[in-house]
Short mmCIF file of C-alpha atoms in Angstrom, two decimals:
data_model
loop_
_atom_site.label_atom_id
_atom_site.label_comp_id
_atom_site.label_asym_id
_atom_site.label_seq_id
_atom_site.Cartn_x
_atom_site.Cartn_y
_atom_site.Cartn_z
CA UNK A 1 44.92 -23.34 -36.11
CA UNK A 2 41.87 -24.80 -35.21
CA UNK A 3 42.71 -23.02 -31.48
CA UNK A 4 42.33 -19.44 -32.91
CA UNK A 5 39.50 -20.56 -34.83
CA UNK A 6 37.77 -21.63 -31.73
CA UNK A 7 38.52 -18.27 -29.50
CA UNK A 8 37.52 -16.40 -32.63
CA UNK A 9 33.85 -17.89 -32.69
CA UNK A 10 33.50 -17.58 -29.15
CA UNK A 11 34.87 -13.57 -29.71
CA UNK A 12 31.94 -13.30 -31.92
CA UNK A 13 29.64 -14.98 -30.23
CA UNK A 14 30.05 -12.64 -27.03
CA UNK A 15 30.06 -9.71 -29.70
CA UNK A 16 26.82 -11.02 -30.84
CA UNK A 17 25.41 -11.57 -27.33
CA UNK A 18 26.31 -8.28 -26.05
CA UNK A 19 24.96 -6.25 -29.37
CA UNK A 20 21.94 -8.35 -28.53
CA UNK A 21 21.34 -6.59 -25.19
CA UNK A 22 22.24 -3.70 -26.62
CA UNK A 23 19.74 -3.57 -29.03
CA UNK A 24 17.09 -5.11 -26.19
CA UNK A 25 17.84 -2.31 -24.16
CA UNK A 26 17.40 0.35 -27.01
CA UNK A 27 13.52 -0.92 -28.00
CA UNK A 28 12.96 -1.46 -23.69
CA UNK A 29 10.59 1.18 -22.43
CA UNK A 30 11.69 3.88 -20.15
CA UNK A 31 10.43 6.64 -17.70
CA UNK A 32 8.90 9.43 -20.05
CA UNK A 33 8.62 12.80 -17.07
CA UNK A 34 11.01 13.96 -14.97
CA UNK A 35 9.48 12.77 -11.85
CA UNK A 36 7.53 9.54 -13.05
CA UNK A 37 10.71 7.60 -10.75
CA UNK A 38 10.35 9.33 -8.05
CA UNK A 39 6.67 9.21 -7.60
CA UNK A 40 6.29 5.50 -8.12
CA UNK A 41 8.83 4.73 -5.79
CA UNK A 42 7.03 7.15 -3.28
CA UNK A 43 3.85 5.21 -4.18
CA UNK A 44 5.53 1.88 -3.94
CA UNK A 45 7.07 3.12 -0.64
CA UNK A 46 4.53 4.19 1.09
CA UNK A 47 1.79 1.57 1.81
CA UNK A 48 -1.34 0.39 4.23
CA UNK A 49 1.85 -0.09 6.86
CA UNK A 50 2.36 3.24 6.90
CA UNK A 51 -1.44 4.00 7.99
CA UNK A 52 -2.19 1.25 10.24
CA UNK A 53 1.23 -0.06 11.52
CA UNK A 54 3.85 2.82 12.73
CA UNK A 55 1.44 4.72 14.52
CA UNK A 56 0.95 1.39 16.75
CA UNK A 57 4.46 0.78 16.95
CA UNK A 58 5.15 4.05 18.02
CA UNK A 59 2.52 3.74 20.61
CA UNK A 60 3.63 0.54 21.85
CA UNK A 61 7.44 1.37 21.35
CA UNK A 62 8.00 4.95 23.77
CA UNK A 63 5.94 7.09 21.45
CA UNK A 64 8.14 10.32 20.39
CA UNK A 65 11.15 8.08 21.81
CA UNK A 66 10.71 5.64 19.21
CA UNK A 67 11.37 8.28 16.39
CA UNK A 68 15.46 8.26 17.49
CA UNK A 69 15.43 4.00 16.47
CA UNK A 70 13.57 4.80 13.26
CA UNK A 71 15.40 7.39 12.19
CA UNK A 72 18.42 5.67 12.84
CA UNK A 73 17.71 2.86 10.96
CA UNK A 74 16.98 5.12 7.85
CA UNK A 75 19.86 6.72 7.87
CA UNK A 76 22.25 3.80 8.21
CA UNK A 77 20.42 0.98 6.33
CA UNK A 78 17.48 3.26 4.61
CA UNK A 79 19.27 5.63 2.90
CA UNK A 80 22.16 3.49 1.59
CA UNK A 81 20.01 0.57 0.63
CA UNK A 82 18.33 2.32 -1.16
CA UNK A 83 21.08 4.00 -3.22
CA UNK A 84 22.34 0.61 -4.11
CA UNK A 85 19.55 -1.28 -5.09
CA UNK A 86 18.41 1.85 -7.57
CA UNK A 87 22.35 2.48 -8.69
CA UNK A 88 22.78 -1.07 -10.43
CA UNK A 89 19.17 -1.20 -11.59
CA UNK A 90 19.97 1.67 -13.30
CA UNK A 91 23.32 0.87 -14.38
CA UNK A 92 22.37 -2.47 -15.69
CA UNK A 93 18.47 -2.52 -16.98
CA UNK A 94 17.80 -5.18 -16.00
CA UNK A 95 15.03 -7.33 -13.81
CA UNK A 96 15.66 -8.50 -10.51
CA UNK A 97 16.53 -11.67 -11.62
CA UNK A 98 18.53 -11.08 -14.77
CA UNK A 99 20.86 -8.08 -12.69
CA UNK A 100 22.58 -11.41 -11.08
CA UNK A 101 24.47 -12.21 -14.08
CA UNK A 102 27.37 -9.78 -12.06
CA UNK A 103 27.47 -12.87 -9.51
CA UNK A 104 25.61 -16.12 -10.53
CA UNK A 105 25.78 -17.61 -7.08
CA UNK A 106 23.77 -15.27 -5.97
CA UNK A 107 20.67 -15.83 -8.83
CA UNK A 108 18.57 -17.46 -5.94
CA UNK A 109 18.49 -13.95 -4.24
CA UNK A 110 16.43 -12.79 -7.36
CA UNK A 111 14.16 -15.89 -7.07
CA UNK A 112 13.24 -15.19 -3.79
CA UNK A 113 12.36 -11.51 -4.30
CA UNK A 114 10.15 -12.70 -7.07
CA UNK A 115 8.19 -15.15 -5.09
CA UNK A 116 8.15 -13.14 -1.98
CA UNK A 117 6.69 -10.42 -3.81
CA UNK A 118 4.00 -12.79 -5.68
CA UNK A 119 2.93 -13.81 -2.38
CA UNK A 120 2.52 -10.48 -0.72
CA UNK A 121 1.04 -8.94 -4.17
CA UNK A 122 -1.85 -11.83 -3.44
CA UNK A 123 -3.25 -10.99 -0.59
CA UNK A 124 -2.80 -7.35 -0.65
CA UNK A 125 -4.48 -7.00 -3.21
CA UNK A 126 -7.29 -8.81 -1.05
CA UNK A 127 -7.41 -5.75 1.38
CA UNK A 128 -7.79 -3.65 -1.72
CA UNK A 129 -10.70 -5.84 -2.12
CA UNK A 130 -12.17 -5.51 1.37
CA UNK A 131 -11.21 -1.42 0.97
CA UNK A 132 -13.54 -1.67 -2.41
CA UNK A 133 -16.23 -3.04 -0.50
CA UNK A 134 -15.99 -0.50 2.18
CA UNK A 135 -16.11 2.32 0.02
CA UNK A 136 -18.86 1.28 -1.79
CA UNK A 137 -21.53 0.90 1.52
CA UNK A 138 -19.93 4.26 1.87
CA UNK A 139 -22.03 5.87 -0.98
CA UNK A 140 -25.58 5.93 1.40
CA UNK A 141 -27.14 8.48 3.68
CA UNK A 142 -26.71 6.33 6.71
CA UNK A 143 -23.55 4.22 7.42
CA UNK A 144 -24.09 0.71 7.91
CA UNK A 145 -21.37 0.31 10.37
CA UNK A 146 -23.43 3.63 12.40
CA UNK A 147 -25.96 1.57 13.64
CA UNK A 148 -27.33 -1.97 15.35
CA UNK A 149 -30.86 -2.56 13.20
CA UNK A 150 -29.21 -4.31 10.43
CA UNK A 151 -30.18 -7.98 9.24
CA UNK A 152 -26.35 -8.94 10.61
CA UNK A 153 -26.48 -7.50 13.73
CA UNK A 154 -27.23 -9.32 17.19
CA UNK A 155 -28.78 -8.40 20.60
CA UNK A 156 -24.93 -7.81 21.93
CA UNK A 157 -24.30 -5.05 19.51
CA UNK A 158 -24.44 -1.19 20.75
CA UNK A 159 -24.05 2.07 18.64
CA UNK A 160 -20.77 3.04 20.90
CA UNK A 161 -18.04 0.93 22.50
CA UNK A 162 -18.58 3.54 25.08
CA UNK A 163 -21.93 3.13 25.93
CA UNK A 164 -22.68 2.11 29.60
CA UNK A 165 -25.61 0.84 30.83
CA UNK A 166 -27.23 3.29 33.23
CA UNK A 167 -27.43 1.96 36.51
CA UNK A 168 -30.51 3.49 38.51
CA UNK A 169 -29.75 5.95 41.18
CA UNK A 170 -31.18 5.54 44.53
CA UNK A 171 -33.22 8.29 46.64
CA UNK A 172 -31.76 9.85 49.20
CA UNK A 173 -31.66 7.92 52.56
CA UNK A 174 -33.53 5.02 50.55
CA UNK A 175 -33.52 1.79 52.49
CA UNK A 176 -35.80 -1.26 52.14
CA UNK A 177 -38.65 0.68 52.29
CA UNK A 178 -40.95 0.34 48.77
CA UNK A 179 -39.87 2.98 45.93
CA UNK A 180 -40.54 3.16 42.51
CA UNK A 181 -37.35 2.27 40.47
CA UNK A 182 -36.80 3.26 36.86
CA UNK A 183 -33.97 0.86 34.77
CA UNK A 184 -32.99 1.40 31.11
CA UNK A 185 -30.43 -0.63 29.20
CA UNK A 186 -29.47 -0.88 25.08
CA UNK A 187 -30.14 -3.73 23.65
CA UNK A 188 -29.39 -4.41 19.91
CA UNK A 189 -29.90 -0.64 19.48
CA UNK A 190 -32.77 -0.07 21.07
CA UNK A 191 -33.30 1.67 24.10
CA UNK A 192 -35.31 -0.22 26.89
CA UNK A 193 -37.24 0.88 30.25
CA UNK A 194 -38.36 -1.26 33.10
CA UNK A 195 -40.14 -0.28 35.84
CA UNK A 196 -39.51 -1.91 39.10
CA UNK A 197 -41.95 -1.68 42.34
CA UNK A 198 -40.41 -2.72 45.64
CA UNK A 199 -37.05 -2.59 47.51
CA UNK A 200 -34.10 -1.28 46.81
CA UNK A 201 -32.64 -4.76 46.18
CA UNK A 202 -35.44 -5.46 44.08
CA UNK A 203 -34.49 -2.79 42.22
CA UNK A 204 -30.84 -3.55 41.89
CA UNK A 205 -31.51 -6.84 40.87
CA UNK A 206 -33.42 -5.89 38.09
CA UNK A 207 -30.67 -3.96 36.68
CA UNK A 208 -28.34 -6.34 37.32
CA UNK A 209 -30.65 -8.71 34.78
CA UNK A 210 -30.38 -5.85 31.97
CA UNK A 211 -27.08 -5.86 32.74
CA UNK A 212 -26.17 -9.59 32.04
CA UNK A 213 -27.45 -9.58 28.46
CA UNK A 214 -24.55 -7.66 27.02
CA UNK A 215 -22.10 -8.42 30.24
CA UNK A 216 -18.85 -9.84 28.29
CA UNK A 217 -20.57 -10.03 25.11
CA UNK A 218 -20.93 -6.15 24.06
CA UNK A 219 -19.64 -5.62 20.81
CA UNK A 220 -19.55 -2.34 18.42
CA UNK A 221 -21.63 -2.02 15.15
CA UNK A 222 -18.62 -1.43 12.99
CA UNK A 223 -17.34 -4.54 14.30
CA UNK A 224 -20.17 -6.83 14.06
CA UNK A 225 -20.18 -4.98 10.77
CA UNK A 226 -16.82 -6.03 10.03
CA UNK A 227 -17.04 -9.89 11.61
CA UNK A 228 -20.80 -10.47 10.62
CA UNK A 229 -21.37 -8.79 7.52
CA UNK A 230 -17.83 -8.15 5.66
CA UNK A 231 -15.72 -11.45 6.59
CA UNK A 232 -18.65 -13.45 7.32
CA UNK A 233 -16.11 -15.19 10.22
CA UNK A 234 -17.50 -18.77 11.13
CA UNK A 235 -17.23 -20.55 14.56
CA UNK A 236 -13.86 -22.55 13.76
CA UNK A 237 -11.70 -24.00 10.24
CA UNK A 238 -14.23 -26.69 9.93
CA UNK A 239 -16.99 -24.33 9.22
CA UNK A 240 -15.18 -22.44 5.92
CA UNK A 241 -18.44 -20.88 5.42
CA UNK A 242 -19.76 -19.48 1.67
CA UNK A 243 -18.06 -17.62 -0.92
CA UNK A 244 -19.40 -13.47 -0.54
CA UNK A 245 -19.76 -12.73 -3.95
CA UNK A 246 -19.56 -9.22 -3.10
CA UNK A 247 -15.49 -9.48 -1.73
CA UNK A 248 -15.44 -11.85 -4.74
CA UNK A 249 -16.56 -8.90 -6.91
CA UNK A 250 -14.35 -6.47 -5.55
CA UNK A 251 -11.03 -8.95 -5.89
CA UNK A 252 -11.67 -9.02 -9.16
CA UNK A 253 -12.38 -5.26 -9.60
CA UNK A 254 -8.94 -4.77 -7.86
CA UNK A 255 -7.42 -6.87 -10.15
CA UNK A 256 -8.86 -5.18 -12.95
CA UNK A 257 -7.57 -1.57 -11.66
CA UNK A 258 -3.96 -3.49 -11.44
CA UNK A 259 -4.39 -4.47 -15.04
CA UNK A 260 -5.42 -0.97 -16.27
CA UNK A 261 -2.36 0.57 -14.66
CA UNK A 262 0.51 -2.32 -15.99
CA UNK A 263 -1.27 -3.08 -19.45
CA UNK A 264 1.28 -0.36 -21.74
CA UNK A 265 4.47 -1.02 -19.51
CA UNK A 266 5.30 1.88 -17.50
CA UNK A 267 3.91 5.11 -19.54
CA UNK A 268 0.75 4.52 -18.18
CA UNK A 269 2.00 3.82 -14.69
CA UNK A 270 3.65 6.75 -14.58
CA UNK A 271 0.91 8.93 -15.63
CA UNK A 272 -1.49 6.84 -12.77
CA UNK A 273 1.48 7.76 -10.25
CA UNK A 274 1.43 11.55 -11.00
CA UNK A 275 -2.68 11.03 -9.28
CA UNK A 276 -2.39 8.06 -7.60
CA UNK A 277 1.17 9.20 -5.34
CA UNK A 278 -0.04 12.78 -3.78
CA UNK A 279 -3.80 11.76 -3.20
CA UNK A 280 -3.25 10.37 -0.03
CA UNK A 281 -1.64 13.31 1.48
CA UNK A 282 -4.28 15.14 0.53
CA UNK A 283 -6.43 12.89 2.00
CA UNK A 284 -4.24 12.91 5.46
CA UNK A 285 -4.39 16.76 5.43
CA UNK A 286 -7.85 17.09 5.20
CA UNK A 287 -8.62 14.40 7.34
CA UNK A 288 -5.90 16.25 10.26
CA UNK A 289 -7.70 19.48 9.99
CA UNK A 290 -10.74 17.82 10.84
CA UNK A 291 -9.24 15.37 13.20
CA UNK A 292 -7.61 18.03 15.27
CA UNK A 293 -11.46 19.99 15.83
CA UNK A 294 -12.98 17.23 17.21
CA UNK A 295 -12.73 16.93 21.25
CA UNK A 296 -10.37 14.85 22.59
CA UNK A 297 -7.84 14.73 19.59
CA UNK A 298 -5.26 16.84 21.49
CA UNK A 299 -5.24 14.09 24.19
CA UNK A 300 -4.53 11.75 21.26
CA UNK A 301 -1.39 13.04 20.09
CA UNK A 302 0.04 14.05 23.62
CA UNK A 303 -0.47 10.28 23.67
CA UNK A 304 1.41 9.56 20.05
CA UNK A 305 5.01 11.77 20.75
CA UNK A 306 5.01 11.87 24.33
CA UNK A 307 8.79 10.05 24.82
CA UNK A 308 9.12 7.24 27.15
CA UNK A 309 12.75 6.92 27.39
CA UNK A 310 12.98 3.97 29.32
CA UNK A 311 11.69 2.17 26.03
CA UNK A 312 15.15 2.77 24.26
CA UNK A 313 16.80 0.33 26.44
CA UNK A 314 14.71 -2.42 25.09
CA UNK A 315 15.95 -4.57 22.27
CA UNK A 316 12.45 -5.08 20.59
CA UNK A 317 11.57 -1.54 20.13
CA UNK A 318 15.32 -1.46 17.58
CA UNK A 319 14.35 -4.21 16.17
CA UNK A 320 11.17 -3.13 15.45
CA UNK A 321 11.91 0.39 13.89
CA UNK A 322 14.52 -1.93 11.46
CA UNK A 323 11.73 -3.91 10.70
CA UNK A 324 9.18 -0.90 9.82
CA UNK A 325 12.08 0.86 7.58
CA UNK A 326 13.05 -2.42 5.85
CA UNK A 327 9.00 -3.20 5.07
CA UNK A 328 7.90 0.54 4.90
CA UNK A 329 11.07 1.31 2.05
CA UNK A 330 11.25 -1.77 -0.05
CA UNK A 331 14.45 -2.71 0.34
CA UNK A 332 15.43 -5.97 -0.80
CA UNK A 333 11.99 -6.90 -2.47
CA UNK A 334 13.07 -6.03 -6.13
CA UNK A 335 10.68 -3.29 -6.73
CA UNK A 336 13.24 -0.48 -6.43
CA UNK A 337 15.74 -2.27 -8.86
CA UNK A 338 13.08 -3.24 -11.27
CA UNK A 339 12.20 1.05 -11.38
CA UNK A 340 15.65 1.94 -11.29
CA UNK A 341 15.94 -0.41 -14.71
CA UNK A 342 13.64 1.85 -16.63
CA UNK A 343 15.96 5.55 -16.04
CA UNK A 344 18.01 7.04 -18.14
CA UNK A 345 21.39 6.13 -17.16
CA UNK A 346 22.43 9.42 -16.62
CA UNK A 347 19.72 9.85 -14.25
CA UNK A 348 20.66 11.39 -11.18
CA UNK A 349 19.98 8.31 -8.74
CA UNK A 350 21.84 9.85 -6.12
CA UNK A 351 19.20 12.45 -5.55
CA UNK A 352 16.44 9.91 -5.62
CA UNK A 353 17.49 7.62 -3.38
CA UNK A 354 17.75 10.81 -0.24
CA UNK A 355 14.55 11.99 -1.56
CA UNK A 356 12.19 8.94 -1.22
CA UNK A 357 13.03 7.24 1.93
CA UNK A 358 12.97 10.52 3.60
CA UNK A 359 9.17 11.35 2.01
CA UNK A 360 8.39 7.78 3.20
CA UNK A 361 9.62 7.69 6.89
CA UNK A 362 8.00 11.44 7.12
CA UNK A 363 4.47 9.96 5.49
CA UNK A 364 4.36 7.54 8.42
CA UNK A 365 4.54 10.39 10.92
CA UNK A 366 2.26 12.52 9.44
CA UNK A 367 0.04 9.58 9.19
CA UNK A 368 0.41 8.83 13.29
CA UNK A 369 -0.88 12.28 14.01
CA UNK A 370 -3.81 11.77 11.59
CA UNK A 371 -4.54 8.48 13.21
CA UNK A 372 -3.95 9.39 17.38
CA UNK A 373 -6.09 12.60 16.62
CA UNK A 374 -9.25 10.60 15.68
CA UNK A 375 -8.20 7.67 18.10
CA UNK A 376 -8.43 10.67 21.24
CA UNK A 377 -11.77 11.66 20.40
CA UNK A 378 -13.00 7.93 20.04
CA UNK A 379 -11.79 7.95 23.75
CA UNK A 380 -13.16 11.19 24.72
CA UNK A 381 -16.74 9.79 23.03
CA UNK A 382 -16.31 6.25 24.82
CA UNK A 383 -15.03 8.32 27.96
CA UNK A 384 -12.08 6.23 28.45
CA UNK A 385 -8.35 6.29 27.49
CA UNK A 386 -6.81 6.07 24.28
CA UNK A 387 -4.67 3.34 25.48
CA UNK A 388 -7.90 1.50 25.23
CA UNK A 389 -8.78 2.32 21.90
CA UNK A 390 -5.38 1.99 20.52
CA UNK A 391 -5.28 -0.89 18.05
CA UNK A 392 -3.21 -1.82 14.59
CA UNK A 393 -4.02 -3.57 11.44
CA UNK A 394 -7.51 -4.63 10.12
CA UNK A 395 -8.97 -3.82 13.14
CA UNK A 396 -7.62 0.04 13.23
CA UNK A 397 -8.55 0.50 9.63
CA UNK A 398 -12.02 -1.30 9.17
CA UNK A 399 -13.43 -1.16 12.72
CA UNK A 400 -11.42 2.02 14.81
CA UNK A 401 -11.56 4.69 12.48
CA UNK A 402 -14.68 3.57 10.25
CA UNK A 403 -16.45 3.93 14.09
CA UNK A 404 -14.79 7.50 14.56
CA UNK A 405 -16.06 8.51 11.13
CA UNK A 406 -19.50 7.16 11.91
CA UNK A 407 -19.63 9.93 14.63
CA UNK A 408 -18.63 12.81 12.23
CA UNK A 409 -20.68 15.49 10.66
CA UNK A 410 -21.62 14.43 6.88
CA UNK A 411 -19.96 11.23 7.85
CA UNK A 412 -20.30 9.30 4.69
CA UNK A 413 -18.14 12.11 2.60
CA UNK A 414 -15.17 11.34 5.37
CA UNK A 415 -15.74 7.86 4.82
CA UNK A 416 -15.47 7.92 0.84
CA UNK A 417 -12.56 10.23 1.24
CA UNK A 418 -10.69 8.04 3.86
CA UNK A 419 -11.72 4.38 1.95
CA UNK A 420 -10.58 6.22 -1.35
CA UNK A 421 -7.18 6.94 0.03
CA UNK A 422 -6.67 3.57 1.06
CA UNK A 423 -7.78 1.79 -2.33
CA UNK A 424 -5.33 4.29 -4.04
CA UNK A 425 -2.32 3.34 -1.11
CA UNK A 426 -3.12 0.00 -1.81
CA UNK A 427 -2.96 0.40 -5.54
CA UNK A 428 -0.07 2.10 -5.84
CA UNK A 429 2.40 -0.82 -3.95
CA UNK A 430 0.87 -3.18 -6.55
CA UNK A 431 3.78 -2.23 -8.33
CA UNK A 432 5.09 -5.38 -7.29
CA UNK A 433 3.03 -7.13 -9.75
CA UNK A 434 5.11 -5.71 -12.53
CA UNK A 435 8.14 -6.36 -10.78
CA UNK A 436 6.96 -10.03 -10.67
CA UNK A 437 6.10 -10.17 -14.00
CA UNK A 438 9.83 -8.59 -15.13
CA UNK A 439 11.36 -11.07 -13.17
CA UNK A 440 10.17 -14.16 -14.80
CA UNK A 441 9.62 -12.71 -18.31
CA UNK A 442 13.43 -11.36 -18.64
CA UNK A 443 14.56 -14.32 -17.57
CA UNK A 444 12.71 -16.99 -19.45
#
């Protein structure tokens, strides 16, 4: 007796649990368009990586060569990844955390998508910060980053990484006799002339003292820009430095924008995603147009997809296209089953999950002929190769190309439009906030 009274309270009490979710999942909130899914996953998807990371990999990796690793890796971990990770969000509605009631032993998996994506939501959303602050000295006549006559700027900066000194040019059959020698030199912007009476090795001596002021030390004004003025960068760790208030300002902006878009759940992301998604490409196609006038850009993307096949037989170039699709897609960071949890459950996931990846992978291409098209006519203006100028990271995004804009026709309207396409990149994979915020709420 008291047996089947025992089994019947526990019958009711897993009745009672699972109307319980049931009823949870009625009042949850859900996806209110048709395509409010798709494009925050293509928002979440495609990041600053794609913009300032593939093209350099490709570079570095055999160029057009390195497309066969990449697109391997899509289709065989990519694609199917994908698929998963939205089918059981989907299926279950639940948070990253909470979907590992299926297996227990695997709850720590959750955890550690949760703090991995805290972590990375933190300082991304400082380079939202920095891209902020960039696009606000945007909003003036004259660049700051255009020129060396700022308060921040030293004697070792010049206008153009490609600047040379000009070395004076003898006379004709000029020996020791005594000539009159012309030297100029840049210095700190400013263009210099010294006049030398005497010998040729007089002469050459001279120029040889102009030379030594910048020799080693020359350094662009969008970089001293970037060192002196942005980051502020001190000597060494035991020299922190000040707070800037102004990067301060901006964090907090950033965080402000991330607020606006998660305050009401996800109706108003998905309305901010219907904007937020497809500015950037038309951003990119604008910004190829122009990219593919300017001199030199052709050179740039013979440079970008010209195959080096001997790079296939290298181990780090597959392991770097894996890398790229696993950080580029989202895979195993919780943000695709913490979307999928909001769909109808009828939703066709299967169609999603070939449609994003594929829109994401072909983003970072597009993006690599943007990039190598401005990068070839930085080398055509510095007169040197684009190997040279080829860089990734911070120092593509807020010293390469804010230089190559610099030297553009109405240059601060590129450089709003490129700094406002990056804020709204950045933006958009602060998605991970909410799936942070899921993660600990559903489960506590």
């Amino acid at each position: 007796m008291e047996k089947g009274e025992t089994d019947s309270s526990r019958s009711r009490s897993s009745d009672d649990s699972i109307q319980m979710e049931k009823n949870q999942l009625k009042e949850r909130d859900g996806w209110k368009g048709r395509l409010d899914f798709i494009m925050t996953c293509v928002g979440y998807a495609v990041g600053l990586g794609n913009i300032w990371r593939f093209p350099y990999l490709c570079y570095k990796s055999g160029g057009g060569a390195f497309f066969i690793p990449y697109v391997f890796f899509l289709v065989m971990c990519g694609v199917p990844l994908f698929f998963m990770e939205a089918s059981y969000g989907q299926f279950s509605s639940l948070s990253p955390i909470s979907i590992w009631r299926i297996c227990p032993l695997f709850k720590g998996v959750g955890v550690g998508m949760v703090m991995v994506s805290a972590i990375v939501c933190v300082y991304y959303n400082v380079i939202v910060a920095w891209t902020l602050y960039f696009l606000y000295m945007s909003f003036r006549a004259v660049l700051p980053w255009s020129t060396c006559d700022n308060e921040w700027n030293t004697v070792n900066c010049v206008v153009d990484t490609g600047d040379r000194l000009p070395q004076p040019s003898p006379p004709t059959n000029a020996t020791n006799s005594s000539t009159l020698f012309n030297s100029t030199y840049l210095v700190n912007g400013t263009l210099f002339n010294q006049t030398v009476f005497g010998n040729m090795s007089a002469a050459l001596s001279a120029a040889g003292n102009a030379t030594a002021v910048l020799s080693g030390k020359k350094m662009s004004a969008s970089e001293e820009f970037w060192t002196r003025h942005v980051l502020e960068i001190t000597d060494g760790i035991n020299n922190p430095g000040t707070i800037r208030w102004q990067l301060l300002i901006g964090l907090m902006l950033a965080w402000v924008f991330v607020f606006l878009c998660l305050f009401k759940g996800v109706n108003v992301l998905g309305k901010v995603m219907h904007f937020a998604a497809p500015f950037p490409y038309l951003v990119l196609l604008v910004l190829l147009i122009r990219g593919v006038t300017l001199p030199g850009a052709v050179n740039g993307i013979k440079f970008y997809i010209f195959p080096k096949w001997e790079k296939l037989a290298d181990y780090q170039v597959w392991g770097d296209a894996a890398l790229q699709i696993f950080y580029s897609v989202g895979m195993a960071w919780g943000g695709i089953i913490t979307m999928a949890s909001y769909n109808r459950f009828s939703n066709n996931v299967y169609r999603d999950a070939m449609l994003v990846p594929i829109i994401n992978c072909a983003t970072s291409i597009f993006a690599g002929f943007v990039i190598f098209a401005i990068l070839g006519f930085m080398a055509h203006s510095a007169d040197t190769t684009v190997e040279k100028v080829v860089s990734q990271g911070p120092g593509l995004t807020f010293v390469a190309y804010p230089e190559a804009v610099a030297k553009l026709p109405i240059s601060p309207m590129w450089a709003v439009l490129f700094f406002l396409m990056l804020f709204t990149i950045g933006l958009d994979s602060q998605v991970i906030l909410k799936r942070f915020s899921l993660g600990v709420r559903s489960t506590y």
